[in-house]
Amino acid sequence: QGSYNYVFANLDKLVIGDQAKIYYNGNKYLYQVTNIKVVEPTDMSVLDQTIKPTLTLMTCTPSGTSLRRLIVTFDQI
């Protein structure tokens, strides 16, 4: 329905060890996947602050539903 329903539709293809480059304010940051999990939509612990720089991507799973959340966590390297 919305323009961004499937922005992270391929997030489930990532595996531990995959890397992501993030460009922000002229700087490049490199992150590596360290954790992949599926949680209930009510699990807010995935939004907790971290001690070290962490990138967390979240999408609904299965794609196009709101049943559960796929959480992929990256640590900065």
Short mmCIF file of C-alpha atoms in Angstrom, two decimals:
data_model
loop_
_atom_site.label_atom_id
_atom_site.label_comp_id
_atom_site.label_asym_id
_atom_site.label_seq_id
_atom_site.Cartn_x
_atom_site.Cartn_y
_atom_site.Cartn_z
CA GLN A 1 0.00 0.00 0.00
CA GLY A 2 2.74 2.47 0.91
CA SER A 3 5.84 3.36 -1.10
CA TYR A 4 8.21 1.78 1.43
CA ASN A 5 6.53 -1.55 2.26
CA TYR A 6 9.37 -3.59 0.80
CA VAL A 7 12.46 -1.45 1.48
CA PHE A 8 14.02 -4.26 3.56
CA ALA A 9 12.34 -7.16 1.73
CA ASN A 10 15.73 -8.86 1.18
CA LEU A 11 16.98 -8.37 4.72
CA ASP A 12 16.42 -12.07 5.38
CA LYS A 13 19.14 -12.89 2.82
CA LEU A 14 21.87 -11.50 5.09
CA VAL A 15 24.05 -13.91 7.06
CA ILE A 16 26.42 -13.51 9.99
CA GLY A 17 29.62 -11.91 8.72
CA ASP A 18 28.03 -9.90 5.88
CA GLN A 19 29.08 -6.29 5.81
CA ALA A 20 27.37 -2.95 5.19
CA LYS A 21 28.89 0.42 4.34
CA ILE A 22 27.08 3.46 5.63
CA TYR A 23 27.94 6.92 4.31
CA TYR A 24 27.05 9.81 6.58
CA ASN A 25 28.26 13.42 6.58
CA GLY A 26 31.10 12.58 4.20
CA ASN A 27 32.33 9.69 6.34
CA LYS A 28 32.20 5.97 5.59
CA TYR A 29 31.35 3.52 8.37
CA LEU A 30 31.77 -0.24 8.03
CA TYR A 31 29.51 -2.65 9.92
CA GLN A 32 29.36 -6.45 10.12
CA VAL A 33 26.32 -8.63 10.84
CA THR A 34 26.67 -10.18 14.29
CA ASN A 35 23.13 -11.30 15.11
CA ILE A 36 19.92 -12.22 13.30
CA LYS A 37 16.72 -13.01 15.15
CA VAL A 38 12.94 -12.94 14.85
CA VAL A 39 10.90 -11.38 17.67
CA GLU A 40 7.31 -10.56 18.47
CA PRO A 41 6.16 -7.04 17.50
CA THR A 42 5.82 -6.20 21.19
CA ASP A 43 9.51 -6.95 21.95
CA MET A 44 10.96 -3.47 22.44
CA SER A 45 14.29 -4.76 23.80
CA VAL A 46 15.68 -4.60 20.26
CA LEU A 47 15.65 -0.80 20.60
CA ASP A 48 17.80 -0.75 23.76
CA GLN A 49 20.94 1.39 23.76
CA THR A 50 24.24 -0.40 23.15
CA ILE A 51 27.68 0.24 24.59
CA LYS A 52 29.49 0.07 21.24
CA PRO A 53 28.43 1.51 17.86
CA THR A 54 25.68 -0.75 16.53
CA LEU A 55 23.44 -0.68 13.49
CA THR A 56 20.08 -2.42 13.87
CA LEU A 57 17.78 -2.99 10.91
CA MET A 58 14.24 -4.21 11.42
CA THR A 59 11.51 -5.38 9.06
CA CYS A 60 8.29 -7.31 9.27
CA THR A 61 8.38 -11.03 8.62
CA PRO A 62 7.00 -12.71 6.62
CA SER A 63 7.33 -9.87 4.15
CA GLY A 64 4.12 -7.90 3.68
CA THR A 65 2.70 -8.92 7.07
CA SER A 66 2.98 -7.57 10.59
CA LEU A 67 3.18 -10.94 12.36
CA ARG A 68 6.78 -10.78 13.62
CA ARG A 69 9.92 -8.66 13.32
CA LEU A 70 13.19 -9.71 11.73
CA ILE A 71 16.07 -7.99 13.53
CA VAL A 72 19.55 -7.84 11.98
CA THR A 73 22.26 -6.37 14.19
CA PHE A 74 25.60 -5.10 12.88
CA ASP A 75 28.66 -4.08 14.94
CA GLN A 76 30.92 -1.32 13.66
CA ILE A 77 34.30 -2.63 12.52
#
